[in-house]
XYZ file of C-alpha atoms in Angstrom:
535
model
C -40.815 0.205 71.505
C -41.574 -3.504 72.014
C -44.840 -3.068 73.945
C -47.096 -4.684 71.331
C -44.738 -7.585 70.685
C -44.268 -8.125 74.421
C -48.021 -8.193 75.053
C -48.624 -10.693 72.246
C -45.896 -13.055 73.403
C -46.917 -12.785 77.055
C -50.544 -13.667 76.287
C -49.391 -16.615 74.171
C -47.278 -18.026 76.993
C -50.049 -17.417 79.512
C -52.319 -19.777 77.566
C -49.479 -22.279 77.388
C -48.964 -22.387 81.150
C -52.446 -23.795 81.767
C -51.439 -27.117 80.187
C -49.387 -29.689 82.030
C -48.370 -31.569 78.912
C -47.793 -30.085 75.463
C -48.881 -31.873 72.328
C -47.595 -31.197 68.840
C -50.808 -29.270 68.120
C -50.176 -27.026 71.149
C -46.642 -26.275 69.986
C -47.796 -25.560 66.410
C -50.443 -23.163 67.729
C -47.867 -21.408 69.913
C -45.364 -21.091 67.051
C -48.155 -19.732 64.831
C -48.959 -17.008 67.364
C -45.264 -16.137 67.707
C -44.986 -15.849 63.915
C -47.951 -13.483 63.777
C -46.565 -11.378 66.620
C -43.173 -11.006 64.914
C -44.702 -10.133 61.544
C -46.946 -7.554 63.190
C -43.817 -6.085 64.793
C -42.315 -5.501 61.314
C -39.589 -8.118 61.688
C -38.091 -9.191 58.363
C -39.753 -12.294 56.896
C -36.516 -14.340 56.563
C -35.748 -13.651 60.226
C -39.256 -14.709 61.269
C -39.004 -17.895 59.226
C -35.671 -18.960 60.709
C -36.704 -17.959 64.234
C -39.989 -19.871 64.306
C -38.343 -22.868 62.626
C -35.692 -23.060 65.338
C -38.277 -22.642 68.112
C -40.531 -25.369 66.698
C -37.666 -27.810 66.202
C -36.432 -27.374 69.767
C -39.961 -27.392 71.243
C -40.723 -30.800 69.650
C -37.493 -32.333 70.946
C -36.876 -34.199 74.191
C -35.738 -30.890 75.657
C -39.399 -29.976 76.237
C -41.100 -33.357 76.456
C -38.847 -34.422 79.310
C -39.002 -31.119 81.176
C -40.708 -30.856 84.539
C -42.578 -27.757 83.336
C -42.883 -27.826 79.524
C -44.417 -24.340 79.278
C -41.483 -22.730 81.079
C -39.097 -24.691 78.878
C -40.753 -23.247 75.750
C -40.400 -19.720 77.191
C -36.715 -20.464 77.839
C -36.275 -21.620 74.229
C -37.945 -18.476 72.865
C -35.736 -16.314 75.101
C -32.559 -18.033 73.886
C -33.585 -17.723 70.231
C -34.402 -14.032 70.724
C -30.928 -13.510 72.174
C -29.473 -15.275 69.124
C -31.214 -13.095 66.526
C -30.323 -9.962 68.522
C -26.641 -10.798 68.149
C -25.861 -13.314 70.888
C -23.387 -11.652 73.213
C -22.510 -8.021 73.703
C -19.318 -6.907 71.943
C -17.383 -3.922 73.274
C -15.770 -1.322 71.051
C -12.563 -2.426 69.358
C -9.939 -0.045 70.739
C -6.759 0.581 68.789
C -3.439 -0.632 70.173
C -1.952 2.750 69.341
C -4.254 5.720 69.993
C -6.293 7.339 68.705
C -9.111 4.877 68.138
C -11.021 6.145 65.080
C -14.819 5.674 65.029
C -16.678 6.568 61.833
C -20.452 7.182 61.995
C -22.503 6.490 58.872
C -26.206 6.322 58.075
C -29.181 7.996 56.483
C -30.099 11.603 57.075
C -32.427 11.993 60.021
C -31.207 8.836 61.758
C -29.691 10.913 64.569
C -25.961 10.609 63.829
C -24.975 14.055 65.109
C -26.765 13.746 68.431
C -25.521 10.185 68.812
C -21.950 11.373 68.235
C -22.278 13.564 71.337
C -23.863 10.725 73.336
C -21.078 8.324 72.374
C -18.435 10.947 73.200
C -19.976 11.541 76.646
C -20.168 7.784 77.243
C -16.481 7.334 76.399
C -15.546 10.400 78.440
C -17.254 8.913 81.505
C -15.204 5.753 80.987
C -11.972 7.739 81.240
C -11.244 8.396 77.561
C -10.467 11.760 75.925
C -12.573 11.847 72.735
C -12.486 14.425 69.944
C -15.442 15.081 67.629
C -14.865 15.887 63.956
C -17.527 17.773 61.983
C -17.257 16.144 58.550
C -20.909 16.728 57.638
C -20.567 19.927 55.625
C -23.680 19.759 53.454
C -26.645 19.440 55.816
C -27.707 22.935 56.913
C -26.181 23.907 60.271
C -24.895 20.380 60.913
C -21.531 21.755 62.085
C -23.230 24.193 64.468
C -25.385 21.382 65.869
C -22.343 19.214 66.538
C -20.602 22.118 68.285
C -23.615 22.645 70.544
C -23.822 18.925 71.329
C -20.086 18.739 72.003
C -20.279 21.751 74.320
C -23.104 20.124 76.308
C -21.103 16.895 76.560
C -17.912 18.712 77.519
C -16.039 17.280 74.526
C -13.987 19.405 72.067
C -15.101 19.615 68.425
C -12.751 19.960 65.439
C -14.603 22.072 62.852
C -12.266 23.968 60.479
C -15.089 24.628 57.983
C -18.481 26.147 58.953
C -20.298 23.936 56.462
C -23.602 24.713 54.800
C -25.296 27.749 56.362
C -28.234 27.886 53.957
C -31.591 26.145 53.867
C -30.932 23.705 51.005
C -28.928 20.494 51.259
C -25.750 21.050 49.220
C -21.971 20.945 49.598
C -20.508 24.495 49.738
C -17.737 25.485 47.365
C -14.312 24.652 48.738
C -15.679 22.276 51.369
C -13.918 18.921 51.465
C -15.211 16.431 54.091
C -12.345 14.034 53.348
C -9.756 16.729 54.083
C -11.576 17.686 57.304
C -11.504 14.084 58.475
C -7.823 13.725 57.658
C -6.960 16.980 59.505
C -9.041 15.832 62.456
C -6.969 12.662 62.745
C -3.744 14.692 62.761
C -5.186 17.027 65.412
C -6.191 14.084 67.609
C -2.634 12.724 67.473
C -1.142 16.124 68.200
C -3.445 16.851 71.166
C -3.175 13.234 72.374
C -6.865 12.358 72.192
C -7.280 8.596 72.485
C -10.635 8.459 70.599
C -11.667 10.240 67.384
C -15.366 10.286 66.413
C -16.077 11.377 62.828
C -19.595 12.589 61.995
C -20.353 12.143 58.291
C -23.149 13.380 56.046
C -26.358 11.473 55.395
C -28.896 11.428 52.597
C -32.614 10.960 52.351
C -31.911 7.824 50.343
C -29.037 5.531 49.493
C -27.192 6.951 46.471
C -23.833 6.589 44.805
C -22.559 10.029 45.865
C -23.091 9.276 49.550
C -21.388 5.912 49.266
C -18.414 7.395 47.395
C -17.965 10.166 49.972
C -18.230 7.766 52.919
C -15.763 5.388 51.244
C -13.270 8.216 50.690
C -13.488 9.292 54.341
C -13.047 5.674 55.407
C -9.919 5.331 53.294
C -8.534 8.639 54.619
C -8.795 7.884 58.355
C -8.684 4.040 58.351
C -11.266 3.666 61.162
C -11.103 0.961 63.790
C -14.918 0.937 64.036
C -17.515 1.916 61.420
C -20.835 2.281 63.207
C -24.000 2.249 61.133
C -26.593 4.456 62.858
C -30.081 3.256 62.068
C -33.449 4.630 63.085
C -35.231 1.883 65.023
C -38.597 3.221 63.822
C -38.223 2.659 60.064
C -39.322 -0.984 60.170
C -38.769 -3.321 57.218
C -36.736 -0.762 55.241
C -34.016 -0.995 57.885
C -32.859 -4.322 56.510
C -32.494 -3.103 52.924
C -30.732 0.090 54.034
C -28.322 -1.792 56.280
C -27.522 -4.272 53.521
C -26.824 -1.434 51.079
C -24.408 0.239 53.493
C -22.744 -3.082 54.240
C -22.103 -3.619 50.520
C -21.126 -0.012 49.704
C -19.094 1.133 52.714
C -19.015 -1.750 55.128
C -19.563 -1.396 58.849
C -18.445 -3.274 61.929
C -21.337 -2.520 64.278
C -24.828 -1.092 64.519
C -26.207 1.656 66.744
C -29.968 1.878 67.219
C -31.366 5.380 67.663
C -34.845 6.436 68.822
C -35.389 3.188 70.695
C -37.780 5.069 72.970
C -40.268 5.591 70.136
C -43.652 3.936 69.779
C -42.832 1.977 66.622
C -43.046 -1.792 66.559
C -39.299 -2.450 66.807
C -38.814 -4.787 63.871
C -35.530 -3.110 62.886
C -33.840 -4.089 66.131
C -34.886 -7.717 65.685
C -33.850 -7.852 62.023
C -30.708 -5.870 61.344
C -28.276 -7.917 63.449
C -29.516 -11.222 62.050
C -29.536 -10.104 58.398
C -26.229 -8.212 58.301
C -24.318 -10.397 60.745
C -23.041 -7.258 62.513
C -23.672 -6.851 66.247
C -25.709 -4.046 67.812
C -23.282 -2.188 70.079
C -25.282 0.747 71.469
C -28.827 2.037 71.730
C -30.147 5.562 72.100
C -33.175 5.608 74.409
C -34.116 9.291 74.643
C -33.340 12.890 73.759
C -30.881 13.632 76.579
C -27.177 12.976 76.138
C -27.326 10.530 79.029
C -30.096 8.469 77.354
C -27.531 6.137 75.851
C -26.713 2.584 76.847
C -24.684 -0.410 75.806
C -26.854 -2.914 73.954
C -27.092 -6.300 75.680
C -29.024 -8.885 73.595
C -29.918 -11.011 76.612
C -31.303 -8.044 78.535
C -33.308 -6.823 75.542
C -34.793 -10.293 75.098
C -35.790 -10.268 78.768
C -37.534 -6.920 78.274
C -39.452 -8.234 75.277
C -40.639 -11.280 77.257
C -41.631 -9.065 80.237
C -38.895 -10.546 82.426
C -37.467 -7.136 83.251
C -33.953 -5.762 83.022
C -32.787 -5.431 86.596
C -29.070 -5.409 85.710
C -29.416 -2.276 83.577
C -31.469 -0.668 86.349
C -28.717 -1.411 88.871
C -26.045 -0.021 86.537
C -28.017 3.200 86.083
C -28.397 3.508 89.847
C -24.659 3.000 90.365
C -23.866 5.739 87.844
C -26.437 8.158 89.250
C -26.559 7.758 93.007
C -23.990 9.480 95.160
C -22.140 6.787 97.124
C -21.133 9.251 99.832
C -24.727 10.410 100.243
C -25.987 6.824 100.395
C -23.397 5.914 103.042
C -24.370 8.974 105.059
C -28.051 7.966 104.910
C -27.268 4.399 105.969
C -25.226 5.661 108.917
C -28.026 7.965 109.954
C -30.565 5.148 109.999
C -28.172 2.819 111.803
C -27.658 5.403 114.548
C -31.384 5.454 115.241
C -32.158 8.859 113.700
C -35.481 9.243 111.916
C -35.965 9.391 108.171
C -37.153 12.961 107.470
C -38.806 14.752 104.582
C -35.456 16.404 103.884
C -33.939 12.945 103.346
C -36.918 11.957 101.235
C -36.381 15.003 99.013
C -32.706 14.119 98.500
C -33.536 10.515 97.606
C -36.234 11.637 95.174
C -33.815 13.992 93.432
C -31.308 11.155 93.072
C -34.057 8.997 91.585
C -35.001 11.676 89.077
C -31.434 11.734 87.757
C -31.863 8.142 86.553
C -34.446 9.276 84.013
C -38.210 8.990 83.610
C -39.820 6.853 86.276
C -41.845 5.065 83.593
C -38.657 3.702 82.053
C -37.322 2.536 85.408
C -40.555 0.833 86.387
C -40.677 -0.776 82.961
C -37.389 -2.556 83.704
C -38.939 -4.460 86.594
C -40.167 -8.017 85.913
C -43.892 -8.387 85.272
C -44.536 -4.672 84.787
C -46.036 -5.363 81.363
C -49.251 -6.306 83.158
C -49.351 -2.757 84.580
C -48.526 -0.977 81.322
C -51.775 0.945 81.303
C -51.114 2.256 84.797
C -47.553 3.192 83.808
C -48.791 5.010 80.701
C -51.231 6.981 82.839
C -48.577 7.848 85.399
C -47.991 11.598 85.516
C -44.332 12.515 85.948
C -45.458 15.930 87.194
C -46.677 14.277 90.396
C -43.036 14.084 91.494
C -42.671 17.812 90.802
C -45.724 18.534 92.957
C -44.296 16.496 95.828
C -40.997 18.374 95.552
C -42.866 21.719 95.522
C -44.774 20.747 98.678
C -41.618 19.766 100.575
C -39.762 22.903 99.478
C -42.673 25.036 100.729
C -42.161 23.677 104.257
C -39.908 25.165 106.899
C -36.863 23.144 108.076
C -38.726 22.347 111.286
C -41.720 21.004 109.389
C -39.498 18.820 107.244
C -37.865 17.367 110.350
C -41.158 16.791 112.181
C -44.269 16.773 109.945
C -46.485 16.175 113.000
C -46.334 19.885 113.857
C -48.162 20.753 110.624
C -51.549 22.031 111.750
C -54.378 23.633 109.804
C -52.797 27.062 109.331
C -49.420 25.586 108.366
C -51.151 23.240 105.935
C -52.928 26.152 104.270
C -49.670 28.121 103.989
C -47.821 25.130 102.433
C -50.678 24.612 99.974
C -50.543 28.249 98.861
C -46.769 28.162 98.525
C -46.736 24.966 96.441
C -49.833 25.626 94.349
C -51.616 22.551 95.714
C -54.515 21.869 98.073
C -54.561 20.969 101.801
C -55.771 17.514 100.771
C -52.534 16.989 98.817
C -50.551 17.977 101.920
C -52.496 15.475 104.044
C -51.915 12.667 101.546
C -48.180 13.359 101.370
C -47.812 13.466 105.161
C -49.781 10.232 105.522
C -47.714 8.402 102.902
C -44.516 9.716 104.424
C -45.614 8.564 107.883
C -46.022 5.013 106.545
C -42.636 5.211 104.831
C -41.038 6.464 108.032
C -42.421 3.485 109.953
C -40.966 1.142 107.348
C -37.547 2.812 107.607
C -37.631 2.543 111.407
C -38.475 -1.140 111.208
C -35.686 -1.752 108.695
C -33.188 0.101 110.892
C -34.141 -2.055 113.891
C -34.448 -5.442 112.251
C -32.260 -5.075 109.191
C -35.012 -6.029 106.758
C -38.420 -5.232 105.409
C -41.476 -5.429 107.681
C -43.520 -8.580 107.529
C -40.509 -10.863 108.004
C -40.169 -12.944 111.191
C -39.378 -10.673 114.096
C -39.758 -7.534 111.995
C -43.361 -6.546 112.536
C -46.251 -6.913 110.141
C -47.157 -5.368 106.853
C -50.553 -3.702 106.513
C -53.257 -6.323 106.461
C -51.221 -8.882 108.386
C -52.344 -7.958 111.895
C -56.117 -8.298 111.612
C -58.332 -10.758 113.422
C -58.456 -13.102 110.451
C -54.689 -13.330 110.206
C -54.047 -13.785 113.930
C -53.525 -17.516 114.525
C -54.640 -19.210 117.734
C -51.884 -20.873 119.710
C -53.891 -21.879 122.766
C -57.262 -23.580 122.674
C -60.018 -21.483 124.247
C -61.046 -22.506 127.733
C -64.274 -24.381 128.027
C -67.134 -22.516 129.519
C -67.775 -23.653 133.077
C -71.366 -24.510 133.681
C -73.135 -23.137 136.710
C -74.140 -25.295 139.687
C -77.301 -27.314 139.289
C -80.437 -26.321 141.143
C -81.062 -29.956 142.213
C -79.584 -30.476 145.743
C -78.566 -34.071 145.037
C -76.977 -33.196 141.703
C -75.212 -30.161 143.223
C -73.745 -32.352 145.978
C -72.425 -34.791 143.360
C -70.771 -31.880 141.464
C -69.095 -30.637 144.631
C -67.723 -34.129 145.449
C -66.385 -34.475 141.866
C -64.662 -31.067 142.109
C -63.088 -32.047 145.446
C -61.807 -35.309 143.962
C -60.229 -33.412 141.023
C -58.468 -30.982 143.329
C -56.978 -33.898 145.295
C -55.932 -35.815 142.164
C -54.269 -32.744 140.596
C -52.606 -30.637 143.304
C -51.716 -27.097 142.332
C -48.117 -26.236 141.537
C -46.238 -24.181 144.092
C -45.552 -20.518 143.435
C -42.838 -19.915 140.884
C -43.272 -23.249 139.138
C -44.116 -23.658 135.482
C -46.445 -26.384 134.307
C -46.179 -28.022 137.766
C -42.495 -28.834 137.258
C -41.377 -26.916 140.312
C -43.437 -28.905 142.802
C -41.938 -31.519 145.114
C -42.538 -35.011 143.813
C -44.073 -37.504 146.308
C -41.824 -40.367 147.365
C -42.523 -43.560 145.480
C -43.531 -46.684 147.425
C -42.809 -50.307 146.532
C -45.791 -52.019 144.954
C -46.421 -55.774 144.925
C -46.930 -56.874 141.304
C -49.234 -59.667 142.391
C -51.649 -57.163 143.850
C -52.254 -55.440 140.489
C -55.666 -56.041 138.975
C -55.182 -56.956 135.303
C -57.832 -57.223 132.582
C -59.293 -60.675 132.103
C -57.410 -63.039 129.788
C -54.069 -61.185 130.204
C -52.725 -63.502 132.919
C -51.666 -66.221 130.466
C -49.342 -63.807 128.650
C -47.552 -63.014 131.901
C -47.101 -66.645 132.884
C -49.430 -66.398 135.889
């Protein structure tokens, strides 16, 4: 969503980092580039004006001029201002003191309210709540059926006393009363002791009086604790006008962004919270019911500035990975057992549950510089690896070294790949196995002190010399007189430096000769030194 904006801001800051001291002209040029990037991203003009004004004012203050690294200080200011226009701090749902907590969903048609109702219900269910969905959208064709399907997939009950519109045109059937359905749903939630009630209302292709009147009547009937305005993050500048119209006509307490995984420029997300003064509570990031996350302004600002979002990545891993399986794997490695292809398959399946690998890699800091490689990454490569491993026998998974030519051909036929693919997988796995062995022995990654070397660290160029090379001994001279002088010099050296006895180190084990008393007056001193000694 924010790829273009992120690239523009990153390139702007990269030019800024080459300067040790920032002048007013440098700051004006940087603010100008930021303004262009935000306008290109479809951010509302009033938001851009206030944002760049705040950045420029802070960048010209002593906060930057006195900083050790002014460029990094400007990046910090931009990050803080981005967090501010995205809503500041995350606000959790306001839960009622006496259940059920009533949540009313409102928005335009096509914004994704029905699907988001199921995502929100699944999210609350995973947190220990018992939600109930109410199908109060009776005029969009098959809206009630869609909510029932979504609720069934989420494992959440749906209250739908009226089938709604079963035709192809958008109209309210005779005898259908959305307000009565919402009121009955609230009574049912109290009777069945559901602690959360989620009401799905009808949308329109445009903001009109009939929609506002119907939404207001439903609001008055159920007295919701939260009114969530569901907005399509891809509609750009129109998001601000639509949100303002709903705020004036119905009123809402929070915003939910849908379709945040799209390829639009993302101006709605950067505008709606600042213009309406209502916080963004949740974001829908995909088509699956699990592609739903709590919106954190600080983490989103970090993503935009290519600083990554490691906290969200960790939270997804905690929700997805099996703690018992992870503990079992750690115990296996600690006991000295080898990491096998069977273990690799299990870990890969756990990783796939977290979602597309592109999204996970995109949460790592600095991955914006590798966006082209991420875009070209084929998710089907993981499927091919899984097919190769599943085509192996249990013995081959435990010990890939037994895979010979005939076995390789059989695995290739069974997985629909080539023998070259089998060789590449076995080679990569062999390297990974060595890394796991080193980690099990030393408790860390290779390349650290005492933990072996990473590839490229053990070559001749990287091997430091600790002992000076011995000098080359010249051969004896052919001149008899000169050869005799060399032999006498060698004999004198052997007498002056006796060899250390066996078992000694550096001559420390040898017996020291007994010292004899020496007459100081017999010492021969350099000329002129006698007067300093009083002689």
